[in-house]
């Protein structure tokens, strides 16, 4: 029966954004199971309520698709003792470095202060990703300022900038840095109440709390229940007036209580479309630090660090070659290295320069600047056999809307075109539509959805010819 759940989980992974999957489904464990009912253990009642409202149907569908009978039931059992999924403690100086894939032993969960009753919002753990620490963040000229400011934000001794606003393009390490702030803070003080949340999740929770008359608990959690608030991808709040209003008050409460706030965004504060002026001005009260695409030497250093972490043998000439080929995005750089390692393992060949060139022939860019929005739109239309007019239309049929999202993603990724401009170039769409399309495809790629990964690779090959 555990196996049924595992299979259903795989199925669900392909259907949800990585964000939602990691937040709501991957923490679940099987409590009990028989032929008629599966009982999943959840960390608290809030989780159970949320799952019930938002994911139960999807979960049941997935279980039935894996052979569960139509009458099958899913229950949730609340266990406050479920240990946090993520917790952090800094390693003592000189301790041997653990491989990132083997998490260090979990320290006991931080005690909940008695003044803070464990309401449904007191999800255990900080929401941090254990892989993203300062230890494995490579510093170079492109991210030096953001790194130094993040280190300071995590420290109780140094001068801190509050808020710290980190902005930079996709895949350049913003989420990594902001998680590292949380880990460092917890390492120095395990009782520190660190809360990492994406703006998307903040929005979802806020809406849910409103609908379910739980707004007081929501406010308690965000305004009084945390010492460090790490809010990722604040550009998600673009155009969401009510959530912005809520965040504005959250910000004020925390700021006036001298709590550290770190915010990330993929654009400079003023360039976030439809963001309230008073929030933009608050973002600038502290320090605004950017992350640029890394220079060649930093790219090489990142590749080497990654290879060491994942125990991949990487010769200098291959590292140089990869760093020359993939320039603008660290996530892509890592992905290229991992794909290469997998290909070499399958072919039982060492990763030498010849093999790397052969394996990457298809993805070598002709010239990064030569590609235009039209090139990408045409290549996507070719791949999916649809008309350009449909790609730019407002038709919502999936046969058209999905390729449209892929095209928007590729334009943003390869050309860095702004969201509003992309909206124009795709037949007058709202920038928030473009943003959510890009996020959706990015999530599918990160969760390694095969259909999307194959499509994107094939289209990129076409573009690079
Ligand atoms: P962003 O949030 O800016 O889109 P992420 O923080 O998700 O980017 O980074 C994408 C990937 O690249 C992550 O796996 C991250 O660990 C890695 N990465 C980015 N910058 C660095 C760096 N300077 N050193 C090591 N890894 C990095
Ligand atoms: Mg990010």
mmCIF file with all atom_site columns, N, CA and C and ligand atoms in Angstrom, residues 131-133 136-140 142-143 168-179 232-233 264-266 291 294 298 301-302 305-306 309 329-332 334 442 446, ligand 1:
data_model
loop_
_atom_site.group_PDB
_atom_site.id
_atom_site.type_symbol
_atom_site.label_atom_id
_atom_site.label_alt_id
_atom_site.label_comp_id
_atom_site.label_asym_id
_atom_site.label_entity_id
_atom_site.label_seq_id
_atom_site.pdbx_PDB_ins_code
_atom_site.Cartn_x
_atom_site.Cartn_y
_atom_site.Cartn_z
_atom_site.occupancy
_atom_site.B_iso_or_equiv
_atom_site.pdbx_formal_charge
_atom_site.auth_seq_id
_atom_site.auth_comp_id
_atom_site.auth_asym_id
_atom_site.auth_atom_id
_atom_site.pdbx_PDB_model_num
ATOM   1   N N   . UNK A 1 131 ? 19.503 22.216 1.123   1.00 0.00 ? 131 UNK A N   1
ATOM   2   C CA  . UNK A 1 131 ? 20.648 22.229 0.196   1.00 0.00 ? 131 UNK A CA  1
ATOM   3   C C   . UNK A 1 131 ? 21.256 23.613 0.030   1.00 0.00 ? 131 UNK A C   1
ATOM   4   N N   . UNK A 1 132 ? 20.525 24.638 0.429   1.00 0.00 ? 132 UNK A N   1
ATOM   5   C CA  . UNK A 1 132 ? 20.995 25.990 0.124   1.00 0.00 ? 132 UNK A CA  1
ATOM   6   C C   . UNK A 1 132 ? 21.625 26.672 1.334   1.00 0.00 ? 132 UNK A C   1
ATOM   7   N N   . UNK A 1 133 ? 22.931 26.532 1.465   1.00 0.00 ? 133 UNK A N   1
ATOM   8   C CA  . UNK A 1 133 ? 23.619 27.163 2.597   1.00 0.00 ? 133 UNK A CA  1
ATOM   9   C C   . UNK A 1 133 ? 24.724 28.082 2.075   1.00 0.00 ? 133 UNK A C   1
ATOM   10  N N   . UNK A 1 136 ? 27.896 26.208 0.501   1.00 0.00 ? 136 UNK A N   1
ATOM   11  C CA  . UNK A 1 136 ? 28.008 25.784 -0.894  1.00 0.00 ? 136 UNK A CA  1
ATOM   12  C C   . UNK A 1 136 ? 27.572 26.868 -1.876  1.00 0.00 ? 136 UNK A C   1
ATOM   13  N N   . UNK A 1 137 ? 27.674 28.120 -1.450  1.00 0.00 ? 137 UNK A N   1
ATOM   14  C CA  . UNK A 1 137 ? 27.402 29.229 -2.361  1.00 0.00 ? 137 UNK A CA  1
ATOM   15  C C   . UNK A 1 137 ? 28.746 29.815 -2.800  1.00 0.00 ? 137 UNK A C   1
ATOM   16  N N   . UNK A 1 138 ? 29.004 29.802 -4.085  1.00 0.00 ? 138 UNK A N   1
ATOM   17  C CA  . UNK A 1 138 ? 30.283 30.297 -4.601  1.00 0.00 ? 138 UNK A CA  1
ATOM   18  C C   . UNK A 1 138 ? 30.197 31.813 -4.808  1.00 0.00 ? 138 UNK A C   1
ATOM   19  N N   . UNK A 1 139 ? 31.130 32.517 -4.211  1.00 0.00 ? 139 UNK A N   1
ATOM   20  C CA  . UNK A 1 139 ? 31.092 33.976 -4.281  1.00 0.00 ? 139 UNK A CA  1
ATOM   21  C C   . UNK A 1 139 ? 32.021 34.486 -5.377  1.00 0.00 ? 139 UNK A C   1
ATOM   22  N N   . UNK A 1 140 ? 31.534 35.396 -6.178  1.00 0.00 ? 140 UNK A N   1
ATOM   23  C CA  . UNK A 1 140 ? 32.355 36.027 -7.216  1.00 0.00 ? 140 UNK A CA  1
ATOM   24  C C   . UNK A 1 140 ? 31.890 37.466 -7.356  1.00 0.00 ? 140 UNK A C   1
ATOM   25  N N   . UNK A 1 142 ? 30.044 38.881 -9.370  1.00 0.00 ? 142 UNK A N   1
ATOM   26  C CA  . UNK A 1 142 ? 28.644 39.062 -9.779  1.00 0.00 ? 142 UNK A CA  1
ATOM   27  C C   . UNK A 1 142 ? 27.660 39.007 -8.607  1.00 0.00 ? 142 UNK A C   1
ATOM   28  N N   . UNK A 1 143 ? 28.077 38.370 -7.509  1.00 0.00 ? 143 UNK A N   1
ATOM   29  C CA  . UNK A 1 143 ? 27.115 38.223 -6.411  1.00 0.00 ? 143 UNK A CA  1
ATOM   30  C C   . UNK A 1 143 ? 27.690 38.636 -5.051  1.00 0.00 ? 143 UNK A C   1
ATOM   31  N N   . UNK A 1 168 ? 17.642 39.831 -9.091  1.00 0.00 ? 168 UNK A N   1
ATOM   32  C CA  . UNK A 1 168 ? 18.496 39.286 -10.134 1.00 0.00 ? 168 UNK A CA  1
ATOM   33  C C   . UNK A 1 168 ? 17.684 38.345 -11.009 1.00 0.00 ? 168 UNK A C   1
ATOM   34  N N   . UNK A 1 169 ? 18.265 38.006 -12.152 1.00 0.00 ? 169 UNK A N   1
ATOM   35  C CA  . UNK A 1 169 ? 17.553 37.179 -13.137 1.00 0.00 ? 169 UNK A CA  1
ATOM   36  C C   . UNK A 1 169 ? 17.297 35.764 -12.637 1.00 0.00 ? 169 UNK A C   1
ATOM   37  N N   . UNK A 1 170 ? 16.597 35.040 -13.461 1.00 0.00 ? 170 UNK A N   1
ATOM   38  C CA  . UNK A 1 170 ? 16.207 33.664 -13.118 1.00 0.00 ? 170 UNK A CA  1
ATOM   39  C C   . UNK A 1 170 ? 17.440 32.766 -12.993 1.00 0.00 ? 170 UNK A C   1
ATOM   40  N N   . UNK A 1 171 ? 17.472 31.951 -11.947 1.00 0.00 ? 171 UNK A N   1
ATOM   41  C CA  . UNK A 1 171 ? 18.522 30.944 -11.809 1.00 0.00 ? 171 UNK A CA  1
ATOM   42  C C   . UNK A 1 171 ? 19.878 31.497 -11.406 1.00 0.00 ? 171 UNK A C   1
ATOM   43  N N   . UNK A 1 172 ? 19.896 32.666 -10.762 1.00 0.00 ? 172 UNK A N   1
ATOM   44  C CA  . UNK A 1 172 ? 21.199 33.243 -10.393 1.00 0.00 ? 172 UNK A CA  1
ATOM   45  C C   . UNK A 1 172 ? 21.517 33.121 -8.905  1.00 0.00 ? 172 UNK A C   1
ATOM   46  N N   . UNK A 1 173 ? 20.667 32.435 -8.162  1.00 0.00 ? 173 UNK A N   1
ATOM   47  C CA  . UNK A 1 173 ? 21.034 32.162 -6.773  1.00 0.00 ? 173 UNK A CA  1
ATOM   48  C C   . UNK A 1 173 ? 20.287 32.936 -5.706  1.00 0.00 ? 173 UNK A C   1
ATOM   49  N N   . UNK A 1 174 ? 19.192 33.590 -6.052  1.00 0.00 ? 174 UNK A N   1
ATOM   50  C CA  . UNK A 1 174 ? 18.452 34.365 -5.049  1.00 0.00 ? 174 UNK A CA  1
ATOM   51  C C   . UNK A 1 174 ? 17.837 33.453 -3.982  1.00 0.00 ? 174 UNK A C   1
ATOM   52  N N   . UNK A 1 175 ? 17.167 32.418 -4.443  1.00 0.00 ? 175 UNK A N   1
ATOM   53  C CA  . UNK A 1 175 ? 16.523 31.514 -3.492  1.00 0.00 ? 175 UNK A CA  1
ATOM   54  C C   . UNK A 1 175 ? 17.580 30.833 -2.613  1.00 0.00 ? 175 UNK A C   1
ATOM   55  N N   . UNK A 1 176 ? 18.699 30.504 -3.232  1.00 0.00 ? 176 UNK A N   1
ATOM   56  C CA  . UNK A 1 176 ? 19.801 29.889 -2.492  1.00 0.00 ? 176 UNK A CA  1
ATOM   57  C C   . UNK A 1 176 ? 20.274 30.834 -1.368  1.00 0.00 ? 176 UNK A C   1
ATOM   58  N N   . UNK A 1 177 ? 20.543 32.069 -1.717  1.00 0.00 ? 177 UNK A N   1
ATOM   59  C CA  . UNK A 1 177 ? 21.066 33.013 -0.725  1.00 0.00 ? 177 UNK A CA  1
ATOM   60  C C   . UNK A 1 177 ? 20.097 33.258 0.421   1.00 0.00 ? 177 UNK A C   1
ATOM   61  N N   . UNK A 1 178 ? 18.844 33.408 0.088   1.00 0.00 ? 178 UNK A N   1
ATOM   62  C CA  . UNK A 1 178 ? 17.883 33.765 1.118   1.00 0.00 ? 178 UNK A CA  1
ATOM   63  C C   . UNK A 1 178 ? 17.665 32.575 2.064   1.00 0.00 ? 178 UNK A C   1
ATOM   64  N N   . UNK A 1 179 ? 17.753 31.362 1.547   1.00 0.00 ? 179 UNK A N   1
ATOM   65  C CA  . UNK A 1 179 ? 17.715 30.181 2.414   1.00 0.00 ? 179 UNK A CA  1
ATOM   66  C C   . UNK A 1 179 ? 18.940 30.135 3.321   1.00 0.00 ? 179 UNK A C   1
ATOM   67  N N   . UNK A 1 232 ? 10.395 35.044 -0.708  1.00 0.00 ? 232 UNK A N   1
ATOM   68  C CA  . UNK A 1 232 ? 11.010 34.799 -2.015  1.00 0.00 ? 232 UNK A CA  1
ATOM   69  C C   . UNK A 1 232 ? 10.061 35.207 -3.141  1.00 0.00 ? 232 UNK A C   1
ATOM   70  N N   . UNK A 1 233 ? 10.625 35.773 -4.193  1.00 0.00 ? 233 UNK A N   1
ATOM   71  C CA  . UNK A 1 233 ? 9.868  36.079 -5.418  1.00 0.00 ? 233 UNK A CA  1
ATOM   72  C C   . UNK A 1 233 ? 8.697  37.014 -5.176  1.00 0.00 ? 233 UNK A C   1
ATOM   73  N N   . UNK A 1 264 ? 13.271 38.718 -2.055  1.00 0.00 ? 264 UNK A N   1
ATOM   74  C CA  . UNK A 1 264 ? 13.926 38.589 -3.351  1.00 0.00 ? 264 UNK A CA  1
ATOM   75  C C   . UNK A 1 264 ? 12.929 38.908 -4.459  1.00 0.00 ? 264 UNK A C   1
ATOM   76  N N   . UNK A 1 265 ? 13.490 39.261 -5.595  1.00 0.00 ? 265 UNK A N   1
ATOM   77  C CA  . UNK A 1 265 ? 12.632 39.590 -6.739  1.00 0.00 ? 265 UNK A CA  1
ATOM   78  C C   . UNK A 1 265 ? 13.448 39.388 -8.007  1.00 0.00 ? 265 UNK A C   1
ATOM   79  N N   . UNK A 1 266 ? 12.777 39.154 -9.108  1.00 0.00 ? 266 UNK A N   1
ATOM   80  C CA  . UNK A 1 266 ? 13.561 39.013 -10.340 1.00 0.00 ? 266 UNK A CA  1
ATOM   81  C C   . UNK A 1 266 ? 13.763 40.350 -11.047 1.00 0.00 ? 266 UNK A C   1
ATOM   82  N N   . UNK A 1 291 ? 22.136 40.600 -8.072  1.00 0.00 ? 291 UNK A N   1
ATOM   83  C CA  . UNK A 1 291 ? 22.976 39.471 -8.477  1.00 0.00 ? 291 UNK A CA  1
ATOM   84  C C   . UNK A 1 291 ? 22.999 39.476 -9.994  1.00 0.00 ? 291 UNK A C   1
ATOM   85  N N   . UNK A 1 294 ? 26.998 35.237 -13.481 1.00 0.00 ? 294 UNK A N   1
ATOM   86  C CA  . UNK A 1 294 ? 28.391 35.076 -13.043 1.00 0.00 ? 294 UNK A CA  1
ATOM   87  C C   . UNK A 1 294 ? 29.394 35.168 -14.195 1.00 0.00 ? 294 UNK A C   1
ATOM   88  N N   . UNK A 1 298 ? 33.811 32.518 -12.103 1.00 0.00 ? 298 UNK A N   1
ATOM   89  C CA  . UNK A 1 298 ? 32.821 32.088 -11.107 1.00 0.00 ? 298 UNK A CA  1
ATOM   90  C C   . UNK A 1 298 ? 32.055 30.885 -11.631 1.00 0.00 ? 298 UNK A C   1
ATOM   91  N N   . UNK A 1 301 ? 34.153 27.937 -11.070 1.00 0.00 ? 301 UNK A N   1
ATOM   92  C CA  . UNK A 1 301 ? 34.198 27.567 -9.646  1.00 0.00 ? 301 UNK A CA  1
ATOM   93  C C   . UNK A 1 301 ? 32.892 26.889 -9.222  1.00 0.00 ? 301 UNK A C   1
ATOM   94  N N   . UNK A 1 302 ? 31.766 27.382 -9.738  1.00 0.00 ? 302 UNK A N   1
ATOM   95  C CA  . UNK A 1 302 ? 30.472 26.769 -9.391  1.00 0.00 ? 302 UNK A CA  1
ATOM   96  C C   . UNK A 1 302 ? 30.421 25.334 -9.901  1.00 0.00 ? 302 UNK A C   1
ATOM   97  N N   . UNK A 1 305 ? 32.578 23.131 -7.720  1.00 0.00 ? 305 UNK A N   1
ATOM   98  C CA  . UNK A 1 305 ? 31.969 22.873 -6.411  1.00 0.00 ? 305 UNK A CA  1
ATOM   99  C C   . UNK A 1 305 ? 30.849 21.855 -6.559  1.00 0.00 ? 305 UNK A C   1
ATOM   100 N N   . UNK A 1 306 ? 30.062 22.048 -7.595  1.00 0.00 ? 306 UNK A N   1
ATOM   101 C CA  . UNK A 1 306 ? 28.933 21.148 -7.829  1.00 0.00 ? 306 UNK A CA  1
ATOM   102 C C   . UNK A 1 306 ? 29.430 19.717 -8.116  1.00 0.00 ? 306 UNK A C   1
ATOM   103 N N   . UNK A 1 309 ? 30.543 18.135 -4.922  1.00 0.00 ? 309 UNK A N   1
ATOM   104 C CA  . UNK A 1 309 ? 29.381 17.761 -4.110  1.00 0.00 ? 309 UNK A CA  1
ATOM   105 C C   . UNK A 1 309 ? 28.745 16.474 -4.603  1.00 0.00 ? 309 UNK A C   1
ATOM   106 N N   . UNK A 1 329 ? 22.876 31.458 -16.699 1.00 0.00 ? 329 UNK A N   1
ATOM   107 C CA  . UNK A 1 329 ? 21.961 30.937 -15.706 1.00 0.00 ? 329 UNK A CA  1
ATOM   108 C C   . UNK A 1 329 ? 22.639 29.788 -14.961 1.00 0.00 ? 329 UNK A C   1
ATOM   109 N N   . UNK A 1 330 ? 22.746 29.922 -13.647 1.00 0.00 ? 330 UNK A N   1
ATOM   110 C CA  . UNK A 1 330 ? 23.465 28.908 -12.869 1.00 0.00 ? 330 UNK A CA  1
ATOM   111 C C   . UNK A 1 330 ? 22.697 27.592 -12.829 1.00 0.00 ? 330 UNK A C   1
ATOM   112 N N   . UNK A 1 331 ? 21.375 27.711 -12.794 1.00 0.00 ? 331 UNK A N   1
ATOM   113 C CA  . UNK A 1 331 ? 20.582 26.478 -12.769 1.00 0.00 ? 331 UNK A CA  1
ATOM   114 C C   . UNK A 1 331 ? 20.851 25.655 -14.026 1.00 0.00 ? 331 UNK A C   1
ATOM   115 N N   . UNK A 1 332 ? 20.949 26.370 -15.158 1.00 0.00 ? 332 UNK A N   1
ATOM   116 C CA  . UNK A 1 332 ? 21.201 25.676 -16.410 1.00 0.00 ? 332 UNK A CA  1
ATOM   117 C C   . UNK A 1 332 ? 22.607 25.075 -16.423 1.00 0.00 ? 332 UNK A C   1
ATOM   118 N N   . UNK A 1 334 ? 24.322 24.016 -13.825 1.00 0.00 ? 334 UNK A N   1
ATOM   119 C CA  . UNK A 1 334 ? 24.269 22.792 -13.019 1.00 0.00 ? 334 UNK A CA  1
ATOM   120 C C   . UNK A 1 334 ? 23.591 21.665 -13.776 1.00 0.00 ? 334 UNK A C   1
ATOM   121 N N   . UNK A 1 442 ? 8.735  26.780 -15.627 1.00 0.00 ? 442 UNK A N   1
ATOM   122 C CA  . UNK A 1 442 ? 9.941  26.638 -14.808 1.00 0.00 ? 442 UNK A CA  1
ATOM   123 C C   . UNK A 1 442 ? 9.736  25.523 -13.772 1.00 0.00 ? 442 UNK A C   1
ATOM   124 N N   . UNK A 1 446 ? 11.783 22.080 -13.472 1.00 0.00 ? 446 UNK A N   1
ATOM   125 C CA  . UNK A 1 446 ? 12.491 21.713 -12.248 1.00 0.00 ? 446 UNK A CA  1
ATOM   126 C C   . UNK A 1 446 ? 12.033 20.371 -11.718 1.00 0.00 ? 446 UNK A C   1
HETATM 127 P P1  . LIG B 2 .   ? 16.971 32.026 -8.411  1.00 0.00 ? 1   LIG B P1  1
HETATM 128 O O1  . LIG B 2 .   ? 16.189 31.917 -7.138  1.00 0.00 ? 1   LIG B O1  1
HETATM 129 O O2  . LIG B 2 .   ? 17.743 33.294 -8.520  1.00 0.00 ? 1   LIG B O2  1
HETATM 130 O O3  . LIG B 2 .   ? 16.152 31.764 -9.632  1.00 0.00 ? 1   LIG B O3  1
HETATM 131 P P2  . LIG B 2 .   ? 18.313 29.714 -7.348  1.00 0.00 ? 1   LIG B P2  1
HETATM 132 O O4  . LIG B 2 .   ? 18.706 30.233 -6.023  1.00 0.00 ? 1   LIG B O4  1
HETATM 133 O O5  . LIG B 2 .   ? 17.154 28.780 -7.401  1.00 0.00 ? 1   LIG B O5  1
HETATM 134 O O6  . LIG B 2 .   ? 18.079 30.910 -8.376  1.00 0.00 ? 1   LIG B O6  1
HETATM 135 O O7  . LIG B 2 .   ? 19.597 29.042 -8.015  1.00 0.00 ? 1   LIG B O7  1
HETATM 136 C C1  . LIG B 2 .   ? 19.513 28.114 -9.075  1.00 0.00 ? 1   LIG B C1  1
HETATM 137 C C2  . LIG B 2 .   ? 20.513 27.004 -8.841  1.00 0.00 ? 1   LIG B C2  1
HETATM 138 O O8  . LIG B 2 .   ? 21.836 27.512 -9.003  1.00 0.00 ? 1   LIG B O8  1
HETATM 139 C C3  . LIG B 2 .   ? 20.432 26.430 -7.443  1.00 0.00 ? 1   LIG B C3  1
HETATM 140 O O9  . LIG B 2 .   ? 20.625 25.045 -7.502  1.00 0.00 ? 1   LIG B O9  1
HETATM 141 C C4  . LIG B 2 .   ? 21.587 27.098 -6.715  1.00 0.00 ? 1   LIG B C4  1
HETATM 142 O O10 . LIG B 2 .   ? 22.108 26.268 -5.709  1.00 0.00 ? 1   LIG B O10 1
HETATM 143 C C5  . LIG B 2 .   ? 22.579 27.306 -7.818  1.00 0.00 ? 1   LIG B C5  1
HETATM 144 N N1  . LIG B 2 .   ? 23.422 28.495 -7.608  1.00 0.00 ? 1   LIG B N1  1
HETATM 145 C C6  . LIG B 2 .   ? 23.145 29.754 -7.984  1.00 0.00 ? 1   LIG B C6  1
HETATM 146 N N2  . LIG B 2 .   ? 24.149 30.592 -7.664  1.00 0.00 ? 1   LIG B N2  1
HETATM 147 C C7  . LIG B 2 .   ? 25.095 29.827 -7.082  1.00 0.00 ? 1   LIG B C7  1
HETATM 148 C C8  . LIG B 2 .   ? 26.373 30.101 -6.514  1.00 0.00 ? 1   LIG B C8  1
HETATM 149 N N3  . LIG B 2 .   ? 26.893 31.334 -6.521  1.00 0.00 ? 1   LIG B N3  1
HETATM 150 N N4  . LIG B 2 .   ? 27.058 29.074 -5.997  1.00 0.00 ? 1   LIG B N4  1
HETATM 151 C C9  . LIG B 2 .   ? 26.558 27.822 -6.008  1.00 0.00 ? 1   LIG B C9  1
HETATM 152 N N5  . LIG B 2 .   ? 25.362 27.499 -6.518  1.00 0.00 ? 1   LIG B N5  1
HETATM 153 C C10 . LIG B 2 .   ? 24.626 28.486 -7.041  1.00 0.00 ? 1   LIG B C10 1
#
